[in-house]
Amino acid sequence: AQSVTQLGSHVSVSEGALVLLRCNYSSSVPPYLFWYVQYPNQGLQLLLKYTTGATLVKGINGFEAEFKKSETSFHLTKPSAHMSDAAEYFCAVSDPGSTSGTYKYIFGTGTRLKVLA
Amino acid sequence: GAGVSQTPSNKVTEKGKYVELRCDPISGHTALYWYRQSLGQGPEFLIYFQGTGAADDSGLPNDRFFAVRPEGSVSTLKIQRTERGDSAVYLCASSLTGLPADTQYFGPGTRLTVL
């Protein structure tokens, strides 16, 4: 069964510093990969996704992620953190080869990002 | 355009009661998903609808949980004989076709508290 691991349930960075949020998946078949952000009392918002093609994916708000098949990773980065980036971030995968026809997401447990002034 | 909406935003009920949670997906989206998010966890899949039919209900925890989507649009998640362990945020998502590359758009969720 697929699983998603997000290392670090809480990450703190200074404003202007690099943001790196880690995501690793376990799957024999490369999945489709997603990063979502959740602000307090709001729904999940898609930041970016990888399906096929270029492995470096750019998303909204200056975030990007790189799919590395050899490392089974899809880490999320942003060069310079802003106070407004403080939120919870979820990595998710879906199995494009699902035989059930259900392309549900499997989520990691989330990483709460704190940005220090 | 309008996103996915869910009502109520909060629901407090007593153990043993019946509750209904409603989801209005994005217009034209044929695929609809329900997830449950417990405190400190990522969302977990409950059920998937393609049109009016429940194509996959493998995530429903037991037979107290049931969901319908009679006209292929609005969906209702129904929980009978609620238990304290059912307390969580219930999220609804919709996507255009349900294909794997489709983005799932999430609603704000319904926070269910069972006393």
PDB file of C-alpha atoms in Angstrom:
ATOM      1  CA  ALA A   1       0.000   0.000   0.000  1.00  0.00           C
ATOM      2  CA  GLN A   2       1.116   3.504  -0.681  1.00  0.00           C
ATOM      3  CA  SER A   3       2.203   5.759   2.132  1.00  0.00           C
ATOM      4  CA  VAL A   4       3.485   9.287   2.470  1.00  0.00           C
ATOM      5  CA  THR A   5       5.999  10.468   5.043  1.00  0.00           C
ATOM      6  CA  GLN A   6       6.467  14.105   5.921  1.00  0.00           C
ATOM      7  CA  LEU A   7       9.544  14.524   8.097  1.00  0.00           C
ATOM      8  CA  GLY A   8       9.080  17.207  10.713  1.00  0.00           C
ATOM      9  CA  SER A   9       5.604  17.915  12.020  1.00  0.00           C
ATOM     10  CA  HIS A  10       6.741  21.441  12.884  1.00  0.00           C
ATOM     11  CA  VAL A  11       9.255  23.561  11.002  1.00  0.00           C
ATOM     12  CA  SER A  12      10.348  27.080  11.967  1.00  0.00           C
ATOM     13  CA  VAL A  13      12.203  29.438   9.664  1.00  0.00           C
ATOM     14  CA  SER A  14      13.108  33.090   9.838  1.00  0.00           C
ATOM     15  CA  GLU A  15      11.441  35.511   7.493  1.00  0.00           C
ATOM     16  CA  GLY A  16      13.505  35.655   4.315  1.00  0.00           C
ATOM     17  CA  ALA A  17      15.114  32.251   4.888  1.00  0.00           C
ATOM     18  CA  LEU A  18      14.796  29.178   2.714  1.00  0.00           C
ATOM     19  CA  VAL A  19      11.762  26.979   3.275  1.00  0.00           C
ATOM     20  CA  LEU A  20      12.265  23.224   2.841  1.00  0.00           C
ATOM     21  CA  LEU A  21       9.445  20.831   3.629  1.00  0.00           C
ATOM     22  CA  ARG A  22      10.156  17.157   3.065  1.00  0.00           C
ATOM     23  CA  CYS A  23       7.932  14.530   1.504  1.00  0.00           C
ATOM     24  CA  ASN A  24       8.789  10.920   0.707  1.00  0.00           C
ATOM     25  CA  TYR A  25       6.460   8.319  -0.694  1.00  0.00           C
ATOM     26  CA  SER A  26       6.530   4.566  -0.830  1.00  0.00           C
ATOM     27  CA  SER A  27       5.199   3.097  -4.015  1.00  0.00           C
ATOM     28  CA  SER A  28       6.457   0.640  -6.583  1.00  0.00           C
ATOM     29  CA  VAL A  29       4.970   2.805  -9.303  1.00  0.00           C
ATOM     30  CA  PRO A  30       5.749   6.530  -9.436  1.00  0.00           C
ATOM     31  CA  PRO A  31       2.588   8.215  -8.244  1.00  0.00           C
ATOM     32  CA  TYR A  32       1.120  11.561  -9.034  1.00  0.00           C
ATOM     33  CA  LEU A  33       2.214  14.021  -6.354  1.00  0.00           C
ATOM     34  CA  PHE A  34       0.552  17.051  -4.826  1.00  0.00           C
ATOM     35  CA  TRP A  35       1.282  19.712  -2.245  1.00  0.00           C
ATOM     36  CA  TYR A  36      -1.600  21.454  -0.507  1.00  0.00           C
ATOM     37  CA  VAL A  37      -1.600  24.304   1.994  1.00  0.00           C
ATOM     38  CA  GLN A  38      -4.177  24.713   4.752  1.00  0.00           C
ATOM     39  CA  TYR A  39      -4.652  28.036   6.497  1.00  0.00           C
ATOM     40  CA  PRO A  40      -6.547  28.096   9.798  1.00  0.00           C
ATOM     41  CA  ASN A  41     -10.258  27.444   9.351  1.00  0.00           C
ATOM     42  CA  GLN A  42      -9.871  27.174   5.588  1.00  0.00           C
ATOM     43  CA  GLY A  43      -9.939  24.326   3.110  1.00  0.00           C
ATOM     44  CA  LEU A  44      -6.954  22.743   1.463  1.00  0.00           C
ATOM     45  CA  GLN A  45      -5.566  24.781  -1.407  1.00  0.00           C
ATOM     46  CA  LEU A  46      -3.418  23.264  -4.137  1.00  0.00           C
ATOM     47  CA  LEU A  47       0.103  24.682  -4.293  1.00  0.00           C
ATOM     48  CA  LEU A  48       1.436  22.504  -7.100  1.00  0.00           C
ATOM     49  CA  LYS A  49       1.324  19.043  -8.581  1.00  0.00           C
ATOM     50  CA  TYR A  50       3.466  16.639 -10.555  1.00  0.00           C
ATOM     51  CA  THR A  51       1.911  14.213 -13.004  1.00  0.00           C
ATOM     52  CA  THR A  52       4.275  13.757 -15.922  1.00  0.00           C
ATOM     53  CA  GLY A  53       6.947  15.712 -17.756  1.00  0.00           C
ATOM     54  CA  ALA A  54       9.369  18.153 -16.161  1.00  0.00           C
ATOM     55  CA  THR A  55      10.315  17.016 -12.696  1.00  0.00           C
ATOM     56  CA  LEU A  56      10.756  20.541 -11.330  1.00  0.00           C
ATOM     57  CA  VAL A  57       7.310  21.954 -10.766  1.00  0.00           C
ATOM     58  CA  LYS A  58       6.538  25.572 -10.002  1.00  0.00           C
ATOM     59  CA  GLY A  59       3.455  26.483  -8.054  1.00  0.00           C
ATOM     60  CA  ILE A  60       1.701  29.428  -6.536  1.00  0.00           C
ATOM     61  CA  ASN A  61       3.142  31.885  -4.029  1.00  0.00           C
ATOM     62  CA  GLY A  62       6.737  31.215  -5.132  1.00  0.00           C
ATOM     63  CA  PHE A  63       6.792  27.548  -4.112  1.00  0.00           C
ATOM     64  CA  GLU A  64       8.340  24.796  -6.168  1.00  0.00           C
ATOM     65  CA  ALA A  65       8.992  21.077  -5.782  1.00  0.00           C
ATOM     66  CA  GLU A  66      11.165  18.540  -7.526  1.00  0.00           C
ATOM     67  CA  PHE A  67      10.196  14.944  -8.155  1.00  0.00           C
ATOM     68  CA  LYS A  68      13.182  12.658  -7.616  1.00  0.00           C
ATOM     69  CA  LYS A  69      12.307   9.115  -8.532  1.00  0.00           C
ATOM     70  CA  SER A  70      15.581   7.668  -7.267  1.00  0.00           C
ATOM     71  CA  GLU A  71      14.956   9.180  -3.839  1.00  0.00           C
ATOM     72  CA  THR A  72      11.159   8.693  -3.892  1.00  0.00           C
ATOM     73  CA  SER A  73      10.878  12.294  -2.817  1.00  0.00           C
ATOM     74  CA  PHE A  74       8.923  15.415  -3.648  1.00  0.00           C
ATOM     75  CA  HIS A  75      10.273  18.115  -1.343  1.00  0.00           C
ATOM     76  CA  LEU A  76       8.695  21.558  -1.310  1.00  0.00           C
ATOM     77  CA  THR A  77      10.884  24.658  -1.323  1.00  0.00           C
ATOM     78  CA  LYS A  78      10.632  28.422  -1.367  1.00  0.00           C
ATOM     79  CA  PRO A  79      13.729  30.622  -1.543  1.00  0.00           C
ATOM     80  CA  SER A  80      12.530  33.289   0.853  1.00  0.00           C
ATOM     81  CA  ALA A  81       9.882  32.779   3.529  1.00  0.00           C
ATOM     82  CA  HIS A  82       7.202  35.358   4.129  1.00  0.00           C
ATOM     83  CA  MET A  83       5.089  35.762   7.229  1.00  0.00           C
ATOM     84  CA  SER A  84       2.016  34.876   5.180  1.00  0.00           C
ATOM     85  CA  ASP A  85       3.484  31.423   4.474  1.00  0.00           C
ATOM     86  CA  ALA A  86       2.724  30.314   8.032  1.00  0.00           C
ATOM     87  CA  ALA A  87       0.257  27.458   7.598  1.00  0.00           C
ATOM     88  CA  GLU A  88       0.041  23.683   7.503  1.00  0.00           C
ATOM     89  CA  TYR A  89       1.337  21.910   4.436  1.00  0.00           C
ATOM     90  CA  PHE A  90       0.259  18.493   3.227  1.00  0.00           C
ATOM     91  CA  CYS A  91       1.891  16.236   0.685  1.00  0.00           C
ATOM     92  CA  ALA A  92      -0.402  13.793  -1.110  1.00  0.00           C
ATOM     93  CA  VAL A  93      -0.101  11.066  -3.710  1.00  0.00           C
ATOM     94  CA  SER A  94      -2.476   9.284  -5.988  1.00  0.00           C
ATOM     95  CA  ASP A  95      -1.868   6.083  -7.892  1.00  0.00           C
ATOM     96  CA  PRO A  96      -2.284   6.615 -11.649  1.00  0.00           C
ATOM     97  CA  GLY A  97      -2.251   2.857 -12.118  1.00  0.00           C
ATOM     98  CA  SER A  98      -5.068   2.179  -9.714  1.00  0.00           C
ATOM     99  CA  THR A  99      -7.021  -0.870 -10.801  1.00  0.00           C
ATOM    100  CA  SER A 100     -10.032   0.207  -8.776  1.00  0.00           C
ATOM    101  CA  GLY A 101     -10.519   3.321 -10.849  1.00  0.00           C
ATOM    102  CA  THR A 102     -10.439   5.410  -7.696  1.00  0.00           C
ATOM    103  CA  TYR A 103      -7.738   8.034  -7.715  1.00  0.00           C
ATOM    104  CA  LYS A 104      -8.076   8.977  -4.084  1.00  0.00           C
ATOM    105  CA  TYR A 105      -5.339  10.906  -2.374  1.00  0.00           C
ATOM    106  CA  ILE A 106      -3.124   9.441   0.310  1.00  0.00           C
ATOM    107  CA  PHE A 107      -1.968  12.274   2.544  1.00  0.00           C
ATOM    108  CA  GLY A 108       0.990  12.712   4.803  1.00  0.00           C
ATOM    109  CA  THR A 109       0.446  13.868   8.375  1.00  0.00           C
ATOM    110  CA  GLY A 110       1.299  17.447   7.546  1.00  0.00           C
ATOM    111  CA  THR A 111       3.994  19.950   8.472  1.00  0.00           C
ATOM    112  CA  ARG A 112       3.131  23.128  10.320  1.00  0.00           C
ATOM    113  CA  LEU A 113       5.343  25.973   9.136  1.00  0.00           C
ATOM    114  CA  LYS A 114       6.092  28.820  11.483  1.00  0.00           C
ATOM    115  CA  VAL A 115       7.768  31.961  10.155  1.00  0.00           C
ATOM    116  CA  LEU A 116       9.710  34.010  12.663  1.00  0.00           C
ATOM    117  CA  ALA A 117      10.036  37.770  12.305  1.00  0.00           C
TER     118      ALA A 117
ATOM    119  CA  GLY B   1     -16.335  30.885  -9.726  1.00  0.00           C
ATOM    120  CA  ALA B   2     -17.835  29.238  -6.662  1.00  0.00           C
ATOM    121  CA  GLY B   3     -15.756  26.632  -4.947  1.00  0.00           C
ATOM    122  CA  VAL B   4     -16.792  23.592  -2.956  1.00  0.00           C
ATOM    123  CA  SER B   5     -19.072  24.484  -0.081  1.00  0.00           C
ATOM    124  CA  GLN B   6     -19.944  22.470   2.994  1.00  0.00           C
ATOM    125  CA  THR B   7     -22.640  22.905   5.585  1.00  0.00           C
ATOM    126  CA  PRO B   8     -22.748  23.214   8.469  1.00  0.00           C
ATOM    127  CA  SER B   9     -19.287  24.548   9.229  1.00  0.00           C
ATOM    128  CA  ASN B  10     -19.582  23.253  12.773  1.00  0.00           C
ATOM    129  CA  LYS B  11     -21.792  20.567  14.245  1.00  0.00           C
ATOM    130  CA  VAL B  12     -21.979  19.612  17.904  1.00  0.00           C
ATOM    131  CA  THR B  13     -24.032  16.582  18.769  1.00  0.00           C
ATOM    132  CA  GLU B  14     -24.492  14.094  21.559  1.00  0.00           C
ATOM    133  CA  LYS B  15     -23.301  10.518  21.511  1.00  0.00           C
ATOM    134  CA  GLY B  16     -25.861   8.288  19.861  1.00  0.00           C
ATOM    135  CA  LYS B  17     -27.451  10.983  17.704  1.00  0.00           C
ATOM    136  CA  TYR B  18     -27.749  11.025  13.903  1.00  0.00           C
ATOM    137  CA  VAL B  19     -26.034  13.705  11.807  1.00  0.00           C
ATOM    138  CA  GLU B  20     -25.992  14.746   8.180  1.00  0.00           C
ATOM    139  CA  LEU B  21     -23.194  16.700   6.556  1.00  0.00           C
ATOM    140  CA  ARG B  22     -23.734  18.352   3.186  1.00  0.00           C
ATOM    141  CA  CYS B  23     -21.359  19.024   0.327  1.00  0.00           C
ATOM    142  CA  ASP B  24     -21.972  21.220  -2.732  1.00  0.00           C
ATOM    143  CA  PRO B  25     -19.267  20.488  -5.307  1.00  0.00           C
ATOM    144  CA  ILE B  26     -18.083  22.754  -8.069  1.00  0.00           C
ATOM    145  CA  SER B  27     -20.683  22.846 -10.820  1.00  0.00           C
ATOM    146  CA  GLY B  28     -19.933  20.318 -13.570  1.00  0.00           C
ATOM    147  CA  HIS B  29     -17.565  18.200 -11.521  1.00  0.00           C
ATOM    148  CA  THR B  30     -18.519  14.541 -11.830  1.00  0.00           C
ATOM    149  CA  ALA B  31     -16.158  13.216  -9.177  1.00  0.00           C
ATOM    150  CA  LEU B  32     -16.779  13.811  -5.483  1.00  0.00           C
ATOM    151  CA  TYR B  33     -14.738  12.603  -2.512  1.00  0.00           C
ATOM    152  CA  TRP B  34     -15.240  12.601   1.231  1.00  0.00           C
ATOM    153  CA  TYR B  35     -12.255  12.605   3.580  1.00  0.00           C
ATOM    154  CA  ARG B  36     -11.963  12.729   7.354  1.00  0.00           C
ATOM    155  CA  GLN B  37      -9.238  14.674   9.128  1.00  0.00           C
ATOM    156  CA  SER B  38      -8.570  13.895  12.762  1.00  0.00           C
ATOM    157  CA  LEU B  39      -6.545  16.215  14.955  1.00  0.00           C
ATOM    158  CA  GLY B  40      -2.901  16.204  14.004  1.00  0.00           C
ATOM    159  CA  GLN B  41      -3.432  13.925  11.024  1.00  0.00           C
ATOM    160  CA  GLY B  42      -3.729  14.261   7.289  1.00  0.00           C
ATOM    161  CA  PRO B  43      -7.073  13.705   5.621  1.00  0.00           C
ATOM    162  CA  GLU B  44      -8.099  10.080   5.175  1.00  0.00           C
ATOM    163  CA  PHE B  45     -10.259   8.862   2.314  1.00  0.00           C
ATOM    164  CA  LEU B  46     -13.816   7.774   3.076  1.00  0.00           C
ATOM    165  CA  ILE B  47     -15.796   7.451  -0.156  1.00  0.00           C
ATOM    166  CA  TYR B  48     -15.694   8.379  -3.842  1.00  0.00           C
ATOM    167  CA  PHE B  49     -18.628   9.149  -6.121  1.00  0.00           C
ATOM    168  CA  GLN B  50     -18.541   9.186  -9.895  1.00  0.00           C
ATOM    169  CA  GLY B  51     -21.808  10.777 -10.895  1.00  0.00           C
ATOM    170  CA  THR B  52     -24.592   9.392  -8.750  1.00  0.00           C
ATOM    171  CA  GLY B  53     -22.922   6.137  -7.816  1.00  0.00           C
ATOM    172  CA  ALA B  54     -20.554   5.362  -4.982  1.00  0.00           C
ATOM    173  CA  ALA B  55     -17.658   3.947  -6.963  1.00  0.00           C
ATOM    174  CA  ASP B  56     -15.504   3.236  -3.924  1.00  0.00           C
ATOM    175  CA  ASP B  57     -16.661   3.213  -0.296  1.00  0.00           C
ATOM    176  CA  SER B  58     -13.693   1.276   1.015  1.00  0.00           C
ATOM    177  CA  GLY B  59     -12.714   4.042   3.425  1.00  0.00           C
ATOM    178  CA  LEU B  60     -15.969   4.140   5.391  1.00  0.00           C
ATOM    179  CA  PRO B  61     -15.018   2.944   8.876  1.00  0.00           C
ATOM    180  CA  ASN B  62     -18.192   0.941   9.561  1.00  0.00           C
ATOM    181  CA  ASP B  63     -21.842   0.623   8.638  1.00  0.00           C
ATOM    182  CA  ARG B  64     -22.832   3.636  10.736  1.00  0.00           C
ATOM    183  CA  PHE B  65     -21.465   5.781   7.908  1.00  0.00           C
ATOM    184  CA  PHE B  66     -23.339   6.216   4.663  1.00  0.00           C
ATOM    185  CA  ALA B  67     -23.258   8.758   1.854  1.00  0.00           C
ATOM    186  CA  VAL B  68     -25.487   9.601  -1.075  1.00  0.00           C
ATOM    187  CA  ARG B  69     -25.371  11.748  -4.178  1.00  0.00           C
ATOM    188  CA  PRO B  70     -28.799  11.221  -5.729  1.00  0.00           C
ATOM    189  CA  GLU B  71     -28.609  13.707  -8.592  1.00  0.00           C
ATOM    190  CA  GLY B  72     -24.898  13.631  -9.232  1.00  0.00           C
ATOM    191  CA  SER B  73     -24.281  16.992  -7.619  1.00  0.00           C
ATOM    192  CA  VAL B  74     -24.877  17.605  -3.916  1.00  0.00           C
ATOM    193  CA  SER B  75     -23.747  14.858  -1.574  1.00  0.00           C
ATOM    194  CA  THR B  76     -24.741  14.086   2.002  1.00  0.00           C
ATOM    195  CA  LEU B  77     -22.636  12.115   4.461  1.00  0.00           C
ATOM    196  CA  LYS B  78     -24.789  10.469   7.091  1.00  0.00           C
ATOM    197  CA  ILE B  79     -23.572   9.147  10.411  1.00  0.00           C
ATOM    198  CA  GLN B  80     -25.844   7.091  12.626  1.00  0.00           C
ATOM    199  CA  ARG B  81     -25.449   6.493  16.363  1.00  0.00           C
ATOM    200  CA  THR B  82     -22.520   8.898  16.589  1.00  0.00           C
ATOM    201  CA  GLU B  83     -19.606   8.057  18.852  1.00  0.00           C
ATOM    202  CA  ARG B  84     -17.015  10.322  20.446  1.00  0.00           C
ATOM    203  CA  GLY B  85     -14.421   8.826  18.121  1.00  0.00           C
ATOM    204  CA  ASP B  86     -16.298  10.249  15.140  1.00  0.00           C
ATOM    205  CA  SER B  87     -15.219  13.752  16.175  1.00  0.00           C
ATOM    206  CA  ALA B  88     -13.130  15.159  13.322  1.00  0.00           C
ATOM    207  CA  VAL B  89     -13.222  17.557  10.404  1.00  0.00           C
ATOM    208  CA  TYR B  90     -15.050  16.060   7.453  1.00  0.00           C
ATOM    209  CA  LEU B  91     -13.758  17.344   4.126  1.00  0.00           C
ATOM    210  CA  CYS B  92     -15.411  17.156   0.746  1.00  0.00           C
ATOM    211  CA  ALA B  93     -13.546  17.502  -2.542  1.00  0.00           C
ATOM    212  CA  SER B  94     -14.586  17.492  -6.163  1.00  0.00           C
ATOM    213  CA  SER B  95     -12.730  17.110  -9.428  1.00  0.00           C
ATOM    214  CA  LEU B  96     -13.776  17.514 -13.027  1.00  0.00           C
ATOM    215  CA  THR B  97     -13.602  13.906 -14.175  1.00  0.00           C
ATOM    216  CA  GLY B  98     -12.023  11.807 -11.447  1.00  0.00           C
ATOM    217  CA  LEU B  99      -8.991  10.981 -13.590  1.00  0.00           C
ATOM    218  CA  PRO B 100      -5.672  10.720 -11.713  1.00  0.00           C
ATOM    219  CA  ALA B 101      -4.157  13.955 -13.010  1.00  0.00           C
ATOM    220  CA  ASP B 102      -7.239  15.951 -12.031  1.00  0.00           C
ATOM    221  CA  THR B 103      -6.887  18.395  -9.199  1.00  0.00           C
ATOM    222  CA  GLN B 104      -9.202  17.794  -6.287  1.00  0.00           C
ATOM    223  CA  TYR B 105     -10.721  21.009  -4.956  1.00  0.00           C
ATOM    224  CA  PHE B 106     -11.515  20.931  -1.268  1.00  0.00           C
ATOM    225  CA  GLY B 107     -14.244  22.586   0.717  1.00  0.00           C
ATOM    226  CA  PRO B 108     -13.613  24.246   4.092  1.00  0.00           C
ATOM    227  CA  GLY B 109     -14.865  21.213   5.972  1.00  0.00           C
ATOM    228  CA  THR B 110     -17.417  20.480   8.671  1.00  0.00           C
ATOM    229  CA  ARG B 111     -16.038  20.200  12.181  1.00  0.00           C
ATOM    230  CA  LEU B 112     -18.029  17.506  13.974  1.00  0.00           C
ATOM    231  CA  THR B 113     -17.867  17.290  17.748  1.00  0.00           C
ATOM    232  CA  VAL B 114     -19.560  14.396  19.496  1.00  0.00           C
ATOM    233  CA  LEU B 115     -20.043  14.982  23.218  1.00  0.00           C
TER     234      LEU B 115
END
